[in-house]
Coordinates of N, CA, C and O in Angstrom, one line a residue:
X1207 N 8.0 -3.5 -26.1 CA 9.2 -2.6 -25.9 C 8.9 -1.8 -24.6 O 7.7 -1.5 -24.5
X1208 N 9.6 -1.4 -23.8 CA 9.8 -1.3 -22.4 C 10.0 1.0 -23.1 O 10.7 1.6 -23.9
X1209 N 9.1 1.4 -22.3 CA 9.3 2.6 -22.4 C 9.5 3.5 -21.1 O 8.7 3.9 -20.3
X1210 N 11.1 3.7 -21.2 CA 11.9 3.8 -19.8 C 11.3 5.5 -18.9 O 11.1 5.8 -17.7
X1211 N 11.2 6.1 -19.8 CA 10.7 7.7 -19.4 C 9.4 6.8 -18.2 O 9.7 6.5 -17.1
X1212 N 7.9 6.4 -19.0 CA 7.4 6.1 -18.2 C 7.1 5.4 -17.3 O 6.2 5.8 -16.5
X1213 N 7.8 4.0 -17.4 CA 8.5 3.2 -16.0 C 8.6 4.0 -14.9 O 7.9 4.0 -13.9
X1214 N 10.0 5.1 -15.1 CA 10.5 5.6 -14.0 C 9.5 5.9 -13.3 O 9.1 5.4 -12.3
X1215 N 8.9 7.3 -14.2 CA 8.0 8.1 -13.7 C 7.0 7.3 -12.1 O 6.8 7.5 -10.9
X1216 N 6.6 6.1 -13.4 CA 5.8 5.3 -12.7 C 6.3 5.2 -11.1 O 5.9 5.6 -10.0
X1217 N 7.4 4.4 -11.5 CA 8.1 4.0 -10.1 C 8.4 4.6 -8.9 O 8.5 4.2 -7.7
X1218 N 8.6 5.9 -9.6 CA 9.0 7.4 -8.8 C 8.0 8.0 -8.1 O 8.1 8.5 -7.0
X1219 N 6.7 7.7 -9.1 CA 5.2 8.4 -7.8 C 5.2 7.5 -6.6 O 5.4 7.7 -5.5
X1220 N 5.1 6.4 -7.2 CA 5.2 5.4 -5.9 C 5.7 5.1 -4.9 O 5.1 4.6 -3.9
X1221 N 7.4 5.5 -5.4 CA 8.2 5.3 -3.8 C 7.8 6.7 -3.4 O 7.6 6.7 -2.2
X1222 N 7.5 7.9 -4.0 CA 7.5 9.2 -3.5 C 6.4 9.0 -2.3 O 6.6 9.4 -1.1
X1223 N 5.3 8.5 -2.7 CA 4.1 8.2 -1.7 C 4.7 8.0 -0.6 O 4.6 8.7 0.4
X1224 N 5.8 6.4 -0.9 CA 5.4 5.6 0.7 C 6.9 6.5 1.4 O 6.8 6.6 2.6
X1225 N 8.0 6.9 0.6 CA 9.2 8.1 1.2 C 8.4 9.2 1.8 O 8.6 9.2 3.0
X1226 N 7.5 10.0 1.4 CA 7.2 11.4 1.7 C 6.4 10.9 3.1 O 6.6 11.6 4.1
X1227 N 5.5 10.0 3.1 CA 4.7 9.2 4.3 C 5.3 8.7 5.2 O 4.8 8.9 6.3
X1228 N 6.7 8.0 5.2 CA 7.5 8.1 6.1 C 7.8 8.9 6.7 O 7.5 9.1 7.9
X1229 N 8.8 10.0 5.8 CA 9.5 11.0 6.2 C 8.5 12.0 7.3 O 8.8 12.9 8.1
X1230 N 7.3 11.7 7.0 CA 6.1 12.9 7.6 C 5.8 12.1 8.8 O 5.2 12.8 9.6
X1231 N 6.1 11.0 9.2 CA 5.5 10.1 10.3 C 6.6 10.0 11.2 O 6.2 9.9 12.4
X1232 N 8.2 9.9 11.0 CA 9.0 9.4 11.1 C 9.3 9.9 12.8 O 9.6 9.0 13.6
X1233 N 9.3 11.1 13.0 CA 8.8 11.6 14.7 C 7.9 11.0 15.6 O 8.0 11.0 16.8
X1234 N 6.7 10.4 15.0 CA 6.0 9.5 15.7 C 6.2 7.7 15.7 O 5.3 7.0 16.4
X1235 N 6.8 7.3 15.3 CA 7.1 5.9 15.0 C 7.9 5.5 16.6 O 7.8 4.3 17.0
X1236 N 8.6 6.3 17.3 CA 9.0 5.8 18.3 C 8.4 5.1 19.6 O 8.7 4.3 20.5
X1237 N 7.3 5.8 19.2 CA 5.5 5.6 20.2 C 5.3 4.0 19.8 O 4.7 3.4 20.7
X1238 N 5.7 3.1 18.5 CA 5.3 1.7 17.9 C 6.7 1.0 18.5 O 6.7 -0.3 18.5
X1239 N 7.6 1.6 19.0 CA 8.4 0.8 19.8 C 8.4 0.2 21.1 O 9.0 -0.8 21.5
X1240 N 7.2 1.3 21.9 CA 7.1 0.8 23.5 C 5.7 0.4 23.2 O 5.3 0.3 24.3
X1241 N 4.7 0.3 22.4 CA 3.4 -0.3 22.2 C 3.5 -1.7 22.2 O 4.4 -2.3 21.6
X1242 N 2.3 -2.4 23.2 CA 1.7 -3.8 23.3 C 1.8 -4.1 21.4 O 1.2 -3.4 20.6
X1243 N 2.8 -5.5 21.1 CA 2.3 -5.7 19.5 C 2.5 -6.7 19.6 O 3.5 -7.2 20.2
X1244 N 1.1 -7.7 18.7 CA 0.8 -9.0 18.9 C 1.6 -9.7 18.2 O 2.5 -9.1 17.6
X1245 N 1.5 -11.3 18.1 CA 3.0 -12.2 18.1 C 2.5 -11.9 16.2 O 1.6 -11.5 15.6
X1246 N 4.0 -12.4 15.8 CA 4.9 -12.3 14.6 C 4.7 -11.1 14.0 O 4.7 -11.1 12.8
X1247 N 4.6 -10.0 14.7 CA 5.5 -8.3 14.3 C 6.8 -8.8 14.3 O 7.3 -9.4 15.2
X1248 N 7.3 -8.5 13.3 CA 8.3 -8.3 12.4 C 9.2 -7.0 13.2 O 9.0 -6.0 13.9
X1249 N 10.5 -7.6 12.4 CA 11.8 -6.4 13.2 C 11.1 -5.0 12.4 O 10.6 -5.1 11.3
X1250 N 11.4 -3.9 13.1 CA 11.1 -3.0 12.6 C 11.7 -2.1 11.2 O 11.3 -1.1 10.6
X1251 N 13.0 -3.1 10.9 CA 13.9 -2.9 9.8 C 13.2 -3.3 8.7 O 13.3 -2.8 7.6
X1252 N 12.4 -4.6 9.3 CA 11.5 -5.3 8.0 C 10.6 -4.3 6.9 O 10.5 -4.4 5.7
X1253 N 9.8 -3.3 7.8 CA 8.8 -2.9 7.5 C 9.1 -1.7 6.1 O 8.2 -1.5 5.2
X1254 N 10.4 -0.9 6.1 CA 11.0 -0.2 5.0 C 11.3 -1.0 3.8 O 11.0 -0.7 2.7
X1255 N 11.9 -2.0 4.2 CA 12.5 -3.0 3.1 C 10.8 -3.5 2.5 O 10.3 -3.0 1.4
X1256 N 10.2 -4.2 3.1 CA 8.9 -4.8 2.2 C 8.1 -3.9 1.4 O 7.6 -4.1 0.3
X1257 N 8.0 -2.3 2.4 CA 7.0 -1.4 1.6 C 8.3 -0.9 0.5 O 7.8 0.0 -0.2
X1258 N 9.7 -1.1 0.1 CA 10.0 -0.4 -0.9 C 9.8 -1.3 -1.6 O 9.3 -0.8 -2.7
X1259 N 9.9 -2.7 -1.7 CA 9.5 -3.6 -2.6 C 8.1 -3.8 -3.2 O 7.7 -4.3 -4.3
X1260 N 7.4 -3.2 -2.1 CA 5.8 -3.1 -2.9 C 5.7 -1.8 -3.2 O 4.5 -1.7 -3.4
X1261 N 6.3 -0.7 -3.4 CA 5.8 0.6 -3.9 C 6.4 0.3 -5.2 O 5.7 0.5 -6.3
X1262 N 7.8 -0.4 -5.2 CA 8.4 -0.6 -6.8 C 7.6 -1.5 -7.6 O 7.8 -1.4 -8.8
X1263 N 6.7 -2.5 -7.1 CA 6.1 -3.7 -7.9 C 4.8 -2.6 -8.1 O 4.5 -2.2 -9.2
X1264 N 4.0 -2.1 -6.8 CA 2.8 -1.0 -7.8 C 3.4 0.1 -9.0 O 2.7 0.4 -10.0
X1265 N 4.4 0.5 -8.8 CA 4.9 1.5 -9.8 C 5.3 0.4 -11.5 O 5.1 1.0 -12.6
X1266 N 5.9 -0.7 -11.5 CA 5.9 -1.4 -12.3 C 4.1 -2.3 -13.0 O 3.8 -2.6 -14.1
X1267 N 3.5 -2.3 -12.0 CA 2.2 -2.7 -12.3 C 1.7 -1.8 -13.0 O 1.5 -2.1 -14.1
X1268 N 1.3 -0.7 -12.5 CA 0.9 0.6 -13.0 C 1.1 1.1 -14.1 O 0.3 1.9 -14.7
X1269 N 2.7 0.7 -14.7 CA 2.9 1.5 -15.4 C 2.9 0.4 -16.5 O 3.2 0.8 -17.6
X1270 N 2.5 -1.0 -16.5 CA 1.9 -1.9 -17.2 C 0.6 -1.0 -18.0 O 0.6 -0.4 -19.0
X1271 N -0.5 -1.2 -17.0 CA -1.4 -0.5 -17.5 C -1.5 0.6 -18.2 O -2.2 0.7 -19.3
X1272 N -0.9 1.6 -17.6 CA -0.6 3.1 -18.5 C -0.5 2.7 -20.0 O -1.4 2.8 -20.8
X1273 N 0.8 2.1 -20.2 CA 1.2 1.9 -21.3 C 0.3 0.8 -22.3 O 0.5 0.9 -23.6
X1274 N -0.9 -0.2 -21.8 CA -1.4 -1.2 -22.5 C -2.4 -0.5 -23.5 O -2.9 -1.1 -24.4
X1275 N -2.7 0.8 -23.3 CA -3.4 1.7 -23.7 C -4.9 1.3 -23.7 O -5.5 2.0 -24.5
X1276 N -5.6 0.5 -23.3 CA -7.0 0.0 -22.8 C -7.5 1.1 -22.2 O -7.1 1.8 -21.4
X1277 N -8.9 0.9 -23.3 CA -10.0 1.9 -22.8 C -10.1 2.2 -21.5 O -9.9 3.3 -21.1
X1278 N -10.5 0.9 -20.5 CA -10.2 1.0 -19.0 C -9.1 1.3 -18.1 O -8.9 1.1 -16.9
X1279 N -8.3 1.8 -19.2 CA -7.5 2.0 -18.3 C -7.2 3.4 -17.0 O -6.6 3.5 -16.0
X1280 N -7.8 4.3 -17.7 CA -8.0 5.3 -16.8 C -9.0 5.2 -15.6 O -9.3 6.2 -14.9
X1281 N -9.4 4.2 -15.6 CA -10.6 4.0 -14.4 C -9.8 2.8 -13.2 O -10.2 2.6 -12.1
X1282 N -9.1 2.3 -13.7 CA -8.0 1.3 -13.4 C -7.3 2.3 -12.6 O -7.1 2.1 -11.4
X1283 N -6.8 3.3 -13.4 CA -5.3 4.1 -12.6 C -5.8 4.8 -11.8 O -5.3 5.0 -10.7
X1284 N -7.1 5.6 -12.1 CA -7.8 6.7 -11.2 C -7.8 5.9 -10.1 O -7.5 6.4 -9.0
X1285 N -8.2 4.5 -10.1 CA -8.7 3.6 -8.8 C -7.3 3.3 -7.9 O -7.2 3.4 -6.7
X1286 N -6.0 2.7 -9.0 CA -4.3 3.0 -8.8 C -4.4 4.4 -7.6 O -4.4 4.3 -6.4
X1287 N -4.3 5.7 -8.2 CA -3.7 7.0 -7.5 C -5.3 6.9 -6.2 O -4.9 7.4 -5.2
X1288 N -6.3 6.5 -6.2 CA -6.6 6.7 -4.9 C -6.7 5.7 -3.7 O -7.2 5.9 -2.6
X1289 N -6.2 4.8 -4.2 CA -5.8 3.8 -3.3 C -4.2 4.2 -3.0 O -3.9 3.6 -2.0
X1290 N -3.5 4.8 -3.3 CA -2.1 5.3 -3.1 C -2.3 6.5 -1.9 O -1.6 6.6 -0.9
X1291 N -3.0 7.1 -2.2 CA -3.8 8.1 -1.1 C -4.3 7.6 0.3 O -3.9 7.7 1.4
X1292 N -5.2 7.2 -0.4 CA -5.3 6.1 1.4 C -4.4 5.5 2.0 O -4.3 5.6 3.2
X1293 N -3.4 4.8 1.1 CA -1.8 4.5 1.8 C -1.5 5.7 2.5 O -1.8 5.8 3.6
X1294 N -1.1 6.3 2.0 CA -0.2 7.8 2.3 C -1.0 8.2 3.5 O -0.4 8.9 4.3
X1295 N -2.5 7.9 3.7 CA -2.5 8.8 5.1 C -3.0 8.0 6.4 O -3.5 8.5 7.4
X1296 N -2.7 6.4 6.2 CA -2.8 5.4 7.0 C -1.6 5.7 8.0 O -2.0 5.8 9.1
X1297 N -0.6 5.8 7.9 CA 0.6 6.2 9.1 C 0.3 7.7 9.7 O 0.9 8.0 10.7
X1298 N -0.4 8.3 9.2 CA -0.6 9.2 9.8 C -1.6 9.3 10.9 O -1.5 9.8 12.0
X1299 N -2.7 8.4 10.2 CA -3.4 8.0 11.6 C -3.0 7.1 12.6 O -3.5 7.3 13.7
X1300 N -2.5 6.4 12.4 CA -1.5 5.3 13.1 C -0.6 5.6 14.0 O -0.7 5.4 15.2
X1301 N 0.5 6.3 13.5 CA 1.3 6.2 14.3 C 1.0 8.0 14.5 O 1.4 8.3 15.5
X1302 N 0.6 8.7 14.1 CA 0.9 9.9 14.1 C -0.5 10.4 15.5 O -0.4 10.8 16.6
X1303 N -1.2 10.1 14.9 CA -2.9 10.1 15.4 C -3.1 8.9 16.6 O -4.1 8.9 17.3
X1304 N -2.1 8.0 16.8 CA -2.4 7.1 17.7 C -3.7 6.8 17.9 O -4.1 6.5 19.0
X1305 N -4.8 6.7 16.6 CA -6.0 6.1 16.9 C -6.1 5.0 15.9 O -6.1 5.1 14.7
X1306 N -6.0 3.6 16.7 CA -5.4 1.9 16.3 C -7.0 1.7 15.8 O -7.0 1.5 14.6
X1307 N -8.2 1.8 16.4 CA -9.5 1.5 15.7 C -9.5 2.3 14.2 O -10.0 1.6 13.2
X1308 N -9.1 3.2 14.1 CA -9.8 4.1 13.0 C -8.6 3.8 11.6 O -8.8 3.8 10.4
X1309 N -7.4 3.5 12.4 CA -6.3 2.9 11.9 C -6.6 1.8 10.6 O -6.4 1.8 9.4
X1310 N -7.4 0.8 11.7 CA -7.8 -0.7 11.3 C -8.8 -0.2 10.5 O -8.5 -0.2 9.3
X1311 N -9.8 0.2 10.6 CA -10.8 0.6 9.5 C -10.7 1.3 8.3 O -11.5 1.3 7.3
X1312 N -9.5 2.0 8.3 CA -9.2 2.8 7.0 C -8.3 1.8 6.5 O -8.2 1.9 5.3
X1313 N -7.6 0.6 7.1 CA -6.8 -0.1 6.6 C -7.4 -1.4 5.6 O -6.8 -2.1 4.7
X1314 N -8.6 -1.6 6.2 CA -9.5 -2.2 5.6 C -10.7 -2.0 4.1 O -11.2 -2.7 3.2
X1315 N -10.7 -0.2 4.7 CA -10.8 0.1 3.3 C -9.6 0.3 2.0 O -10.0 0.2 0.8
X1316 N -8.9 0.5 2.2 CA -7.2 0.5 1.3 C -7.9 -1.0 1.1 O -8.7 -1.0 0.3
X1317 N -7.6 -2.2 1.8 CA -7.9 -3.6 1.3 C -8.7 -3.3 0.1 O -8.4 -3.0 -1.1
X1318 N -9.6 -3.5 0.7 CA -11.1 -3.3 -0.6 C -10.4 -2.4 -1.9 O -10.3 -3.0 -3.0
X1319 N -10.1 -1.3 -1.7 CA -9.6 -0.6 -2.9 C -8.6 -1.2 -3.7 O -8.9 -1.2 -4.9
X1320 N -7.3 -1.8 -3.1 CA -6.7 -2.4 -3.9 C -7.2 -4.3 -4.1 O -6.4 -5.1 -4.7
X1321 N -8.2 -4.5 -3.6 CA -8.5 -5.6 -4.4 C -9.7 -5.6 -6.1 O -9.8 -6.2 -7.1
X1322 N -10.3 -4.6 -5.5 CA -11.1 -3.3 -7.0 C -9.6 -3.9 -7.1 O -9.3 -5.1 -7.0
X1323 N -8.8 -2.9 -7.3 CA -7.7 -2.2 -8.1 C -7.4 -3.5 -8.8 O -7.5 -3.4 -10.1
X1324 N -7.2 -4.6 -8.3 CA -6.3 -5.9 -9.1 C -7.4 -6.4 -9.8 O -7.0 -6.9 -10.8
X1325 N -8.7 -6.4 -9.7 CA -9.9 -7.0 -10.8 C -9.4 -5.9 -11.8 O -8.6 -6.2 -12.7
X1326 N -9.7 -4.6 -11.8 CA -9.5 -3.8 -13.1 C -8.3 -3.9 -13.6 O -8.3 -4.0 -14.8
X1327 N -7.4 -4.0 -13.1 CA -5.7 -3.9 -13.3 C -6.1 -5.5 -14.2 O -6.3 -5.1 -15.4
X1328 N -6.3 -7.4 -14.2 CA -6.6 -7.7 -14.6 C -7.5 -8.1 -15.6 O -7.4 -9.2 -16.2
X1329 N -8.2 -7.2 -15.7 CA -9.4 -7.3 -16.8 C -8.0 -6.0 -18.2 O -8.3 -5.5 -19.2
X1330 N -7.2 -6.0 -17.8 CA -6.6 -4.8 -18.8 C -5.1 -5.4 -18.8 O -4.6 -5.2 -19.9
X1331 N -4.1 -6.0 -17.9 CA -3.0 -7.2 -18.2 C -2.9 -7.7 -16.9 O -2.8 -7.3 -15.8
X1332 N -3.0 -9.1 -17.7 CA -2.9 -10.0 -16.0 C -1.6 -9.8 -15.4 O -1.6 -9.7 -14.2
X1333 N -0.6 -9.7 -16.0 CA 1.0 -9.4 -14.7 C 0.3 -8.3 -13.8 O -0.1 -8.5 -12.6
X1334 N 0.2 -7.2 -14.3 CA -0.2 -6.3 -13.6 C -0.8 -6.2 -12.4 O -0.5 -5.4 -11.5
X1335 N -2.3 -7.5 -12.3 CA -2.6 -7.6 -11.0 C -1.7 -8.9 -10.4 O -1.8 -9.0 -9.1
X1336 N -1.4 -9.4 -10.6 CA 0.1 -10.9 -10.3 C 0.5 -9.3 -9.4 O -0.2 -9.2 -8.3
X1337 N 1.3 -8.5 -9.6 CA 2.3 -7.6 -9.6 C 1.6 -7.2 -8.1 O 2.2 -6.5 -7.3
X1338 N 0.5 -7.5 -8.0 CA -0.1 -6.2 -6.6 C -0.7 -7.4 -5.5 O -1.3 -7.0 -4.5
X1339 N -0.6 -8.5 -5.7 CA -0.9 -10.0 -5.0 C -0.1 -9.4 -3.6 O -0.5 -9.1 -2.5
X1340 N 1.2 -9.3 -4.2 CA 2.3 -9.5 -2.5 C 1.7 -8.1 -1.7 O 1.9 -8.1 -0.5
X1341 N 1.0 -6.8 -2.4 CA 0.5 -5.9 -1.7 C -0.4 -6.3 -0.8 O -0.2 -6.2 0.4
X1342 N -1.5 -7.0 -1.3 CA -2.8 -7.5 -0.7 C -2.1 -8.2 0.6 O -2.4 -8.1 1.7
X1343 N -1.3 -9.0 0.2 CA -1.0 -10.4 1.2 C -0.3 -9.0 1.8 O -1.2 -8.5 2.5
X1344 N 0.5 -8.3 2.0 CA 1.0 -7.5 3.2 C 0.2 -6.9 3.3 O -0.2 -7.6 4.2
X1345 N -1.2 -5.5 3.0 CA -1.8 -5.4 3.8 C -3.0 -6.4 4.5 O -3.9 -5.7 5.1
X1346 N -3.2 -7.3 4.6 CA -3.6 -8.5 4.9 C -3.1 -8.5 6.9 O -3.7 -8.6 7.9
X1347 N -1.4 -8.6 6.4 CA -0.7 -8.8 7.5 C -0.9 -7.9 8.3 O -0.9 -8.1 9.5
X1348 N -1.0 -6.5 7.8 CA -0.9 -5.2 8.4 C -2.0 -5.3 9.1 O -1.9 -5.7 10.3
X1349 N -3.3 -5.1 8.6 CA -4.7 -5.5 8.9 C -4.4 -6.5 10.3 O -4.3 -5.8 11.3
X1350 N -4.2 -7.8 10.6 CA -3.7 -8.5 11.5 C -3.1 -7.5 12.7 O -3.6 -7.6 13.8
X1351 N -1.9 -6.5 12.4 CA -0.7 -6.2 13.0 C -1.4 -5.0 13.8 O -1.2 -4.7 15.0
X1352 N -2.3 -4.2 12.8 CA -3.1 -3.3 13.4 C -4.3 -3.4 14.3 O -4.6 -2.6 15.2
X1353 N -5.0 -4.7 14.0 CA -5.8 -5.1 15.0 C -5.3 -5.3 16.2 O -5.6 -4.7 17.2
X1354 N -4.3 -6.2 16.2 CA -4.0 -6.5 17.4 C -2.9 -5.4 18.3 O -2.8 -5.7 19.5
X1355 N -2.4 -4.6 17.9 CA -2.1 -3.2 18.3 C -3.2 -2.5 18.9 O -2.8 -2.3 20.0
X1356 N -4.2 -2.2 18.8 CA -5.6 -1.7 19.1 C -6.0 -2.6 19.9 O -6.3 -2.1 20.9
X1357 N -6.1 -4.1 19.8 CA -6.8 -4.8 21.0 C -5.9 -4.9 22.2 O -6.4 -4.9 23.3
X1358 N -4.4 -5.2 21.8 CA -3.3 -4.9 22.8 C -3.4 -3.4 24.0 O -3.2 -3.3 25.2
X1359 N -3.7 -2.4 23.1 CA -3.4 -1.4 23.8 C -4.5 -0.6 24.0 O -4.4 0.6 24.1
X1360 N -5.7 -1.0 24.1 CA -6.9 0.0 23.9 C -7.0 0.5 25.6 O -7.8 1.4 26.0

């Protein structure tokens, strides 16, 4: 049975992350329009549409777990909310900080965090890490998009 209160909730920290991270970056983003960016960067329209689709599948993933009520599951979500953190202050260094190395290295650690995150998230319901796959594979791409931003423009 689907318990709607904490779905939402779920869903709601989530977009709030990657909304409130925008909205705080959104003055610096014009600086990624005239930057050297290596081949298959994506229209810049793409990049709101994919991350609301992946903030909605972590908030639906997450809130899998919450609810499966597993011992592990608090070490699961603690690992959830700080890997959400690291999200949230990756555009800040990026586009805000304009430092593309330190960019790529914090983006690298977010990787590592949410691939932890999908072993625990699966050891407690397998959809749940299924649900964070398309995360990894976009920051994967990002990782890609960020390097070569940094080697384009250093």
């Amino acid at each position: 049975m689907i318990k709607i209160k904490p779905l939402i909730i779920s869903i709601a920290i989530s977009l709030a992350v990657g909304i409130l991270s925008g909205f705080l970056t959104m003055g610096a983003m014009q600086n990624y329009e005239v930057i050297q960016k290596p081949m298959l960067s994506p229209a810049p329209i793409i990049f709101p549409i994919v991350w609301t689709i992946l903030f909605v599948l972590m908030g639906i993933s997450a809130y899998r777990v919450y609810v499966y009520n597993d011992t592990n599951d608090k070490n699961a979500l603690w690992l959830y909310a700080v890997q959400l953190a690291v999200n949230f202050i990756w555009p800040f260094i990026f586009f805000n900080a304009q430092q593309y190395l330190i960019a790529f290295i914090w983006l690298i650690i977010l990787w590592i965090l949410v691939l932890l995150m999908i072993i625990k998230f699966y050891k407690i319901d397998r959809i749940s890490a299924y649900l964070q796959i398309p995360y990894i594979i976009w920051l994967t791409f990002a990782a890609y998009l960020n390097c070569g931003v940094y080697m384009l423009n250093m």
